[in-house]
Coordinates of C-alpha atoms in Angstrom, one line a residue:
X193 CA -29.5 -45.7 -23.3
X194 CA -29.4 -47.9 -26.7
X195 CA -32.7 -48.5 -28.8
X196 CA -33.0 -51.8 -27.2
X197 CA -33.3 -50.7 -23.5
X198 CA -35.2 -47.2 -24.5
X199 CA -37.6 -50.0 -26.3
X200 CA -38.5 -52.0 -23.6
X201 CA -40.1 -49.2 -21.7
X202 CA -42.5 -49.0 -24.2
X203 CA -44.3 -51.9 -22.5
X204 CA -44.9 -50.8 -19.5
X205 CA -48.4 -50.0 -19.0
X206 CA -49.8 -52.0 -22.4
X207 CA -51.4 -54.3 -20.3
X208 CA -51.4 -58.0 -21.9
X209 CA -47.5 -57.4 -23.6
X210 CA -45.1 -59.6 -21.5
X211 CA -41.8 -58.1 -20.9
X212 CA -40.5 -61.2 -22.7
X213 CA -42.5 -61.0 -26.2
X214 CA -40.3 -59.6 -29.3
X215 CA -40.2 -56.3 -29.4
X216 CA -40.7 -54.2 -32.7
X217 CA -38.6 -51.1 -33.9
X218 CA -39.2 -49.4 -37.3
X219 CA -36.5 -47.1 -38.6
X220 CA -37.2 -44.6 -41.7
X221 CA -34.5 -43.4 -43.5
X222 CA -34.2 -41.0 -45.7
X223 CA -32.3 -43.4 -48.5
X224 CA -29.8 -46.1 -48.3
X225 CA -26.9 -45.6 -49.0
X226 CA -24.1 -48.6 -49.4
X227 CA -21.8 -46.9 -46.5
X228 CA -25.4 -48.0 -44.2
X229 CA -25.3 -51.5 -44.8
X230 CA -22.4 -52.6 -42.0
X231 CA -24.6 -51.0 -39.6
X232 CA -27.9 -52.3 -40.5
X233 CA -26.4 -55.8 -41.3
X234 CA -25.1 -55.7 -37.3
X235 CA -27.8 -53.9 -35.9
X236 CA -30.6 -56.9 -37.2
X237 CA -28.1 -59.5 -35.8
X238 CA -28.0 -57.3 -32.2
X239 CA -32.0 -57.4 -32.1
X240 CA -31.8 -61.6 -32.4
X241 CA -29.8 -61.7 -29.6
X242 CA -32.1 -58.9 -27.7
X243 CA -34.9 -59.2 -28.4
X244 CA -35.9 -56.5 -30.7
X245 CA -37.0 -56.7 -34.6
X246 CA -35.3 -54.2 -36.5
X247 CA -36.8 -52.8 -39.5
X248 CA -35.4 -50.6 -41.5
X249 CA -36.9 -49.0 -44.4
X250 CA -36.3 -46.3 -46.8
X251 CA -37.4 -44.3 -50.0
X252 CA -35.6 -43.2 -53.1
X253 CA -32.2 -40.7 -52.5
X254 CA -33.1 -37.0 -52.3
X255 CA -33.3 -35.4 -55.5
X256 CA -30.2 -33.5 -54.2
X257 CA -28.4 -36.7 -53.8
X258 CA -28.9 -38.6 -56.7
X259 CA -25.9 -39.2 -59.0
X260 CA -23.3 -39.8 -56.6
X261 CA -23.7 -43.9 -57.6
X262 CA -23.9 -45.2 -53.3
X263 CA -27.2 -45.8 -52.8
X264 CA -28.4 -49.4 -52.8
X265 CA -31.1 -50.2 -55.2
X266 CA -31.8 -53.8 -53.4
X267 CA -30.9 -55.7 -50.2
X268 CA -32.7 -58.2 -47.8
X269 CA -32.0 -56.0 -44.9
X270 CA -34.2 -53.1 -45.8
X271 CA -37.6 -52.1 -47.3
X272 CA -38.2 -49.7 -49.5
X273 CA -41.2 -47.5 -49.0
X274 CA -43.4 -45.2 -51.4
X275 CA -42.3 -41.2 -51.5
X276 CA -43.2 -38.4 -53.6
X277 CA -40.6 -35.0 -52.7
X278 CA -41.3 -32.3 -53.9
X279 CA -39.2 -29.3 -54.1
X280 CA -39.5 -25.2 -53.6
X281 CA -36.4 -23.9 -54.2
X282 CA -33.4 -25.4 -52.9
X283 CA -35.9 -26.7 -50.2
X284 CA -37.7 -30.0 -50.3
X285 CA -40.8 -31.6 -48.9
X286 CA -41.2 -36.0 -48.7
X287 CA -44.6 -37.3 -48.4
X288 CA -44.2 -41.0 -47.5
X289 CA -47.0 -43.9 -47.8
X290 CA -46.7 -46.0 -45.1
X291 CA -48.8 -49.0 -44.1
X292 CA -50.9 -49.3 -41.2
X293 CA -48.2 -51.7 -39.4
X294 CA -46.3 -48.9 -38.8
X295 CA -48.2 -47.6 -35.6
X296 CA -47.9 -50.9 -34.3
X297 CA -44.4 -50.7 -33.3
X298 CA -43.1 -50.5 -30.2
X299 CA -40.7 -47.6 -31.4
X300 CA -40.4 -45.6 -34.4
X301 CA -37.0 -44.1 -35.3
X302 CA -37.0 -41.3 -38.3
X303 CA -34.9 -38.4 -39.4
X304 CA -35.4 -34.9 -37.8
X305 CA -36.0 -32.9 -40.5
X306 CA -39.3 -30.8 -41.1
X307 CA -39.0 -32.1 -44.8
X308 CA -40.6 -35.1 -43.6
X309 CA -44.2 -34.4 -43.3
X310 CA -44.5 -38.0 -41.5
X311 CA -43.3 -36.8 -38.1
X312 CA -45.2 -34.0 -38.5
X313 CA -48.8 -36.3 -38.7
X314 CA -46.9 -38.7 -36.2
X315 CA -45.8 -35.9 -33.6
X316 CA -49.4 -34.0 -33.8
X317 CA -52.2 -35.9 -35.7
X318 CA -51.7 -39.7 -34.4
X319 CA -48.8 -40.6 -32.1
X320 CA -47.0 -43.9 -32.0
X321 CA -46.2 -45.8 -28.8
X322 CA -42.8 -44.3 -28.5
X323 CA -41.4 -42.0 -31.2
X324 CA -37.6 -40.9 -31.7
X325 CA -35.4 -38.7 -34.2
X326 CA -32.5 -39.8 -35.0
X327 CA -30.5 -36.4 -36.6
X328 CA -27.7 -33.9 -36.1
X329 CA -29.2 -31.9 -33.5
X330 CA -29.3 -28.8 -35.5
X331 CA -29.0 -27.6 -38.9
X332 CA -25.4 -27.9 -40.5
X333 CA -25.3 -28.4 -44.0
X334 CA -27.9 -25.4 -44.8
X335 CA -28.5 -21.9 -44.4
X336 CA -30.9 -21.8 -41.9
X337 CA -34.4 -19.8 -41.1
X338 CA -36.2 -18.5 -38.3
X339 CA -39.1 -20.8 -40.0
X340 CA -37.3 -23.5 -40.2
X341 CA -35.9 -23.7 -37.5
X342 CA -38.8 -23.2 -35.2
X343 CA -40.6 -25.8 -36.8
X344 CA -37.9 -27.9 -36.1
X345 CA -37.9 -27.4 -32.7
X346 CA -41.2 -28.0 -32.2
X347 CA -41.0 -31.5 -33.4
X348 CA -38.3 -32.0 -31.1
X349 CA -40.3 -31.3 -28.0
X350 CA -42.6 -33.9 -29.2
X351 CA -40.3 -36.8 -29.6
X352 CA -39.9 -39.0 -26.3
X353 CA -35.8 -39.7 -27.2
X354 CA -33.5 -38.4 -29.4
X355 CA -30.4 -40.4 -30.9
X356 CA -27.2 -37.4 -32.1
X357 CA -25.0 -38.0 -34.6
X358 CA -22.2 -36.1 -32.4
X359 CA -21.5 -34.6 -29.3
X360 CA -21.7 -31.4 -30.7
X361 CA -25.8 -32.3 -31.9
X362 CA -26.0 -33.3 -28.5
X363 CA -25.4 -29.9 -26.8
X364 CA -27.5 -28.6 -29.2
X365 CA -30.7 -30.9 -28.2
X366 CA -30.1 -30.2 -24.7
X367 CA -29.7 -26.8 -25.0
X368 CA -33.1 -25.9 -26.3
X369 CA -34.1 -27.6 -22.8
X370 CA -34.9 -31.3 -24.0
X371 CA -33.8 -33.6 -21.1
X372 CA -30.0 -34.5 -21.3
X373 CA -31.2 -38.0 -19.5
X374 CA -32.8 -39.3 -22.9
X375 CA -30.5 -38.0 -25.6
X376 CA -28.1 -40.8 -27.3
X377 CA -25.0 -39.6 -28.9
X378 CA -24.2 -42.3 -31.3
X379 CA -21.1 -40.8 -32.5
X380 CA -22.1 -41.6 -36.5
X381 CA -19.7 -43.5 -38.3
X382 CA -19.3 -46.3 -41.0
X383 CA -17.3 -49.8 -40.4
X384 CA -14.0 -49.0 -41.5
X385 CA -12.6 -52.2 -40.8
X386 CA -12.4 -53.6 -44.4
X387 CA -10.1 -50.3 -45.4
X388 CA -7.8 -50.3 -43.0
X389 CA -7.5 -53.9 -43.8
X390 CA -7.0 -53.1 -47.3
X391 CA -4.4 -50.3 -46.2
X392 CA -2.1 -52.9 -44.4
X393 CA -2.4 -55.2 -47.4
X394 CA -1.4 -53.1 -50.2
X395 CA 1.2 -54.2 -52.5
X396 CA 3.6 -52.2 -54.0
X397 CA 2.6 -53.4 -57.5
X398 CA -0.6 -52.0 -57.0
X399 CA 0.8 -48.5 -56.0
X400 CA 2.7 -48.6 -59.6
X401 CA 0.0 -49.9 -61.0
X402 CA -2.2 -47.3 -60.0
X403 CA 0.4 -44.4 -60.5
X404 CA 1.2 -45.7 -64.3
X405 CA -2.6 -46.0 -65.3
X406 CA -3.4 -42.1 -64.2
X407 CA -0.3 -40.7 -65.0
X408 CA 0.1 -39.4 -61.5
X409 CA 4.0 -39.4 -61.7
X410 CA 6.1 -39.1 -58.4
X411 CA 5.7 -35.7 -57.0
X412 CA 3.2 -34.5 -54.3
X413 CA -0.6 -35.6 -54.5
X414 CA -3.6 -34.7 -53.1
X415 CA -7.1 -36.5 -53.5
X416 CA -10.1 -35.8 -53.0
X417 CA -12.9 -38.5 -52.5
X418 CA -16.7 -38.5 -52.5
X419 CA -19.5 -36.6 -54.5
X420 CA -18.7 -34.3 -57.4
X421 CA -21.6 -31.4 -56.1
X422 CA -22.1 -27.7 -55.1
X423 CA -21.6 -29.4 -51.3
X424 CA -17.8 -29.8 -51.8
X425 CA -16.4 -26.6 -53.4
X426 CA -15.1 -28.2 -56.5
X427 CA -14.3 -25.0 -58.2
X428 CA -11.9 -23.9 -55.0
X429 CA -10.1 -27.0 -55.0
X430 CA -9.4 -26.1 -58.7
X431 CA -8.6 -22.4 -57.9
X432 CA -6.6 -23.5 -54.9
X433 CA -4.7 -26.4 -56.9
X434 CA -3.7 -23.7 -60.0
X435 CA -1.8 -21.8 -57.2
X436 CA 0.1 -24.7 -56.1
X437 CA 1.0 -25.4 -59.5
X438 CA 2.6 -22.7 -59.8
X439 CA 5.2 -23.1 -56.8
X440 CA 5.2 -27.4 -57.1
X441 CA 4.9 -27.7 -61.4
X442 CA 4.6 -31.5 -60.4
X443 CA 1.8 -31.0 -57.8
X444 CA -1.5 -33.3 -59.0
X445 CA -4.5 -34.0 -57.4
X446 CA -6.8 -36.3 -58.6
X447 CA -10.4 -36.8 -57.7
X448 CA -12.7 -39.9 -57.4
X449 CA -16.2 -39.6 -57.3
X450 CA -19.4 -39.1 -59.8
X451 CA -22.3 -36.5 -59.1
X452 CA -24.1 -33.3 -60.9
X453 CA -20.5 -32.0 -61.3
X454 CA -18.7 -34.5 -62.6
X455 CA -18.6 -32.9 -66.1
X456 CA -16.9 -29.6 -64.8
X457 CA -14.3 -32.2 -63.0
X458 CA -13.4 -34.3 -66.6
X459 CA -13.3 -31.0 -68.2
X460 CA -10.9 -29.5 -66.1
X461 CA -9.0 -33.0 -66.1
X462 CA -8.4 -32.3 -70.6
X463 CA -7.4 -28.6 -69.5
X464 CA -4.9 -28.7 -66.7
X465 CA -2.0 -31.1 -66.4
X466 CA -2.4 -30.8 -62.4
X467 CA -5.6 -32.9 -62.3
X468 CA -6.8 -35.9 -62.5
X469 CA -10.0 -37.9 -62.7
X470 CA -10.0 -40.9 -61.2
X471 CA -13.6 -42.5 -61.5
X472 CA -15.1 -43.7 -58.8
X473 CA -12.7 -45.1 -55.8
X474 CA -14.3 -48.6 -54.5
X475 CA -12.4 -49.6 -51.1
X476 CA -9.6 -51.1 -52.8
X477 CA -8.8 -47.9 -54.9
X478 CA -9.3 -45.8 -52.0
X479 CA -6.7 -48.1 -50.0
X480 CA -4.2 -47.8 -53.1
X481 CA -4.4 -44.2 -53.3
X482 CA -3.7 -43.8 -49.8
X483 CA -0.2 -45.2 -50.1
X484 CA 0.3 -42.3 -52.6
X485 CA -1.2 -39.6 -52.0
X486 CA -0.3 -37.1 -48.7
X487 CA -3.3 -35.4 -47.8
X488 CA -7.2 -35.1 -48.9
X489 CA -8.7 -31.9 -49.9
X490 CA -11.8 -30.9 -49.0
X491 CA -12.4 -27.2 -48.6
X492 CA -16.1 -28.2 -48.9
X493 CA -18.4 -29.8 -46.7
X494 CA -16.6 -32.8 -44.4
X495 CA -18.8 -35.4 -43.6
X496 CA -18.2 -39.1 -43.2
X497 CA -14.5 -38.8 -45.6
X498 CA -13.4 -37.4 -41.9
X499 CA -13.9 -41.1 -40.2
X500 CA -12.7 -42.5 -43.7
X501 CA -9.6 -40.1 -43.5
X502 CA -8.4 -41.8 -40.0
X503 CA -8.9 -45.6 -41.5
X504 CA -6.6 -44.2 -44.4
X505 CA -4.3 -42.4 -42.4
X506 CA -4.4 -39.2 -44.7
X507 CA -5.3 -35.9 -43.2
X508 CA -7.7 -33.9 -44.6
X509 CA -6.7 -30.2 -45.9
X510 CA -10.1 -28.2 -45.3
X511 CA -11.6 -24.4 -44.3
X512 CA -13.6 -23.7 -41.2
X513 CA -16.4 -23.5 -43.5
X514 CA -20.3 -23.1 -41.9
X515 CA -22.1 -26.0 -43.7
X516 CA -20.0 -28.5 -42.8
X517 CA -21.4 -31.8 -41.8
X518 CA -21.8 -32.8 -38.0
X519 CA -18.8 -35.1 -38.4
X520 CA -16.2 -32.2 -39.1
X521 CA -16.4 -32.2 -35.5
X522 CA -14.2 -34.8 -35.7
X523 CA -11.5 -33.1 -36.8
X524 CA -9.0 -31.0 -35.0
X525 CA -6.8 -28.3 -36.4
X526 CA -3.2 -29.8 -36.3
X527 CA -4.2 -32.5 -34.5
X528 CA -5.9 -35.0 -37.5
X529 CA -6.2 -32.4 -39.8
X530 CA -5.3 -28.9 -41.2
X531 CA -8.6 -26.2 -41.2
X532 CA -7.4 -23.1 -42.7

């Protein structure tokens, strides 16, 4: 069921609301990220023609995500709300000040995470009309706790619908006895139209180009793509890369990204011959670099560069890693990818 018809039932039984009157849906998110815009951009233009008013709000990045240079600062499609985080460890709590408009929307979509003490004070203290997460189903990207994750479940048996990023979220929703009949997997994805677009219409200049400017020469080439953190198991890739070296003296693989790591990446770049830093990749790089190089490495978490890897048309070269992102579940050993 999409938001739109799941929306619509919030009517029923409000008395003087006429099936026909706009209806209103309020999404928080955690940031905004640029790789959000497509969907936001085609989700307001799918309310117009529904019915529905979409809006979309967010606060700042997590503190753990700052630095990576992708989340958008200003836009007409979104509002940006108040936060304060604050964080215990390598866990974080966001306290969010919302306006009293809020509660009167016919639907409230936020992240499931117990980070946000909103859904907390909108699952227990003062409920919406209708109330939904929107979240991976269970906890991926983190070591988790018996704490944790009971809390967590207990603000799942509050929400009246719950939208999964995957298949594999899904199961676990339903599993922990929430009705299979109002779970949404929405598949989670970004509009890769523009880069395979850019893919078709690279030009062999550019290629050149691109190989002359970071001295990437002719033999085999890996990349990797996305934020220079922990997350991604930067140092392995280097470890891993030194071995191949060894066997393939013109092996290279050259990175594109920015993030807390980015130093260790540049220094390693002065030190070894093998790699490369590339900046940061906009479409058009990524495009370009995709005519060169033969695979992507990414031993670390796999997130949304799994969707990007199929718009390229370069596998990804990864580990069966346990804090992967729910879109690894994408990928299928030597099928669209090799997990070692």
């Amino acid at each position: 069921m999409s938001a739109t018809r799941f929306c619509g039932k919030a009517y029923r039984g409000r008395g003087d609301q006429g099936e026909n009157q706009m209806r209103t849906v309020r999404i928080l998110q955690p940031s905004m990220p640029e790789y959000r815009r497509a969907f936001y951009e085609n989700l307001l233009d799918l309310g117009k023609r529904d019915g529905v008013q979409y809006i979309p709000s967010a606060s700042r990045a997590p503190l753990d995500a700052r630095g990576r240079g992708d989340e958008i600062s200003e836009a007409d499609f979104f509002t940006f709300v108040d936060s304060k985080e604050s964080v215990f460890g390598n866990r974080s709590i966001v306290r969010h000040n919302l306006s009293r408009e809020w509660m009167d929307a016919d639907l409230i979509i936020a992240e499931h995470a117990i980070r946000n003490l909103v859904a907390f004070k909108w699952c227990y203290l003062r409920r919406p009309m209708r109330f939904a997460f929107w979240g991976h189903g269970r906890t991926y990207t983190k070591v988790k706790t018996g704490i944790e994750e009971s809390l967590k479940m207990r603000l799942l048996r509050r929400a009246d619908w719950y939208f999964a990023y995957t298949d594999a979220g899904a199961r676990a929703v339903t599993e922990t006895g929430f009705p299979k009949s109002h779970v949404t997997v929405v598949q989670n994805s970004t509009d890769t139209s523009l880069l395979q677009k850019l893919r078709l219409d690279v030009k062999n200049q550019e290629v050149e180009q691109m190989r002359e400017e970071l001295s990437l020469g002719n033999g085999p080439l890996a990349v990797f793509i996305g934020g220079l953190d922990e997350s991604k198991r930067l140092e392995f890739i280097v470890q891993a890369a030194t071995e191949v070296a060894k066997v393939h003296p013109d092996f290279k693989v050259v990175f594109f990204g920015a993030g807390s790591q980015q130093h260790y990446i540049q220094t390693q770049a002065t030190q070894h011959d093998f790699i490369v830093y590339g900046g940061r990749a906009d479409a058009q790089m990524q495009a370009v670099i995709s005519r060169i190089a033969s695979f992507i490495l990414m031993p670390g978490r796999v997130g949304l560069i799994a969707v990007d890897s199929f718009a390229l048309e370069l596998p990804i070269v990864t580990t069966d890693w346990p804090l992967h992102a729910p879109e690894f579940d994408y990928l299928v050993d030597s099928v669209n990818a090799i997990i070692t």
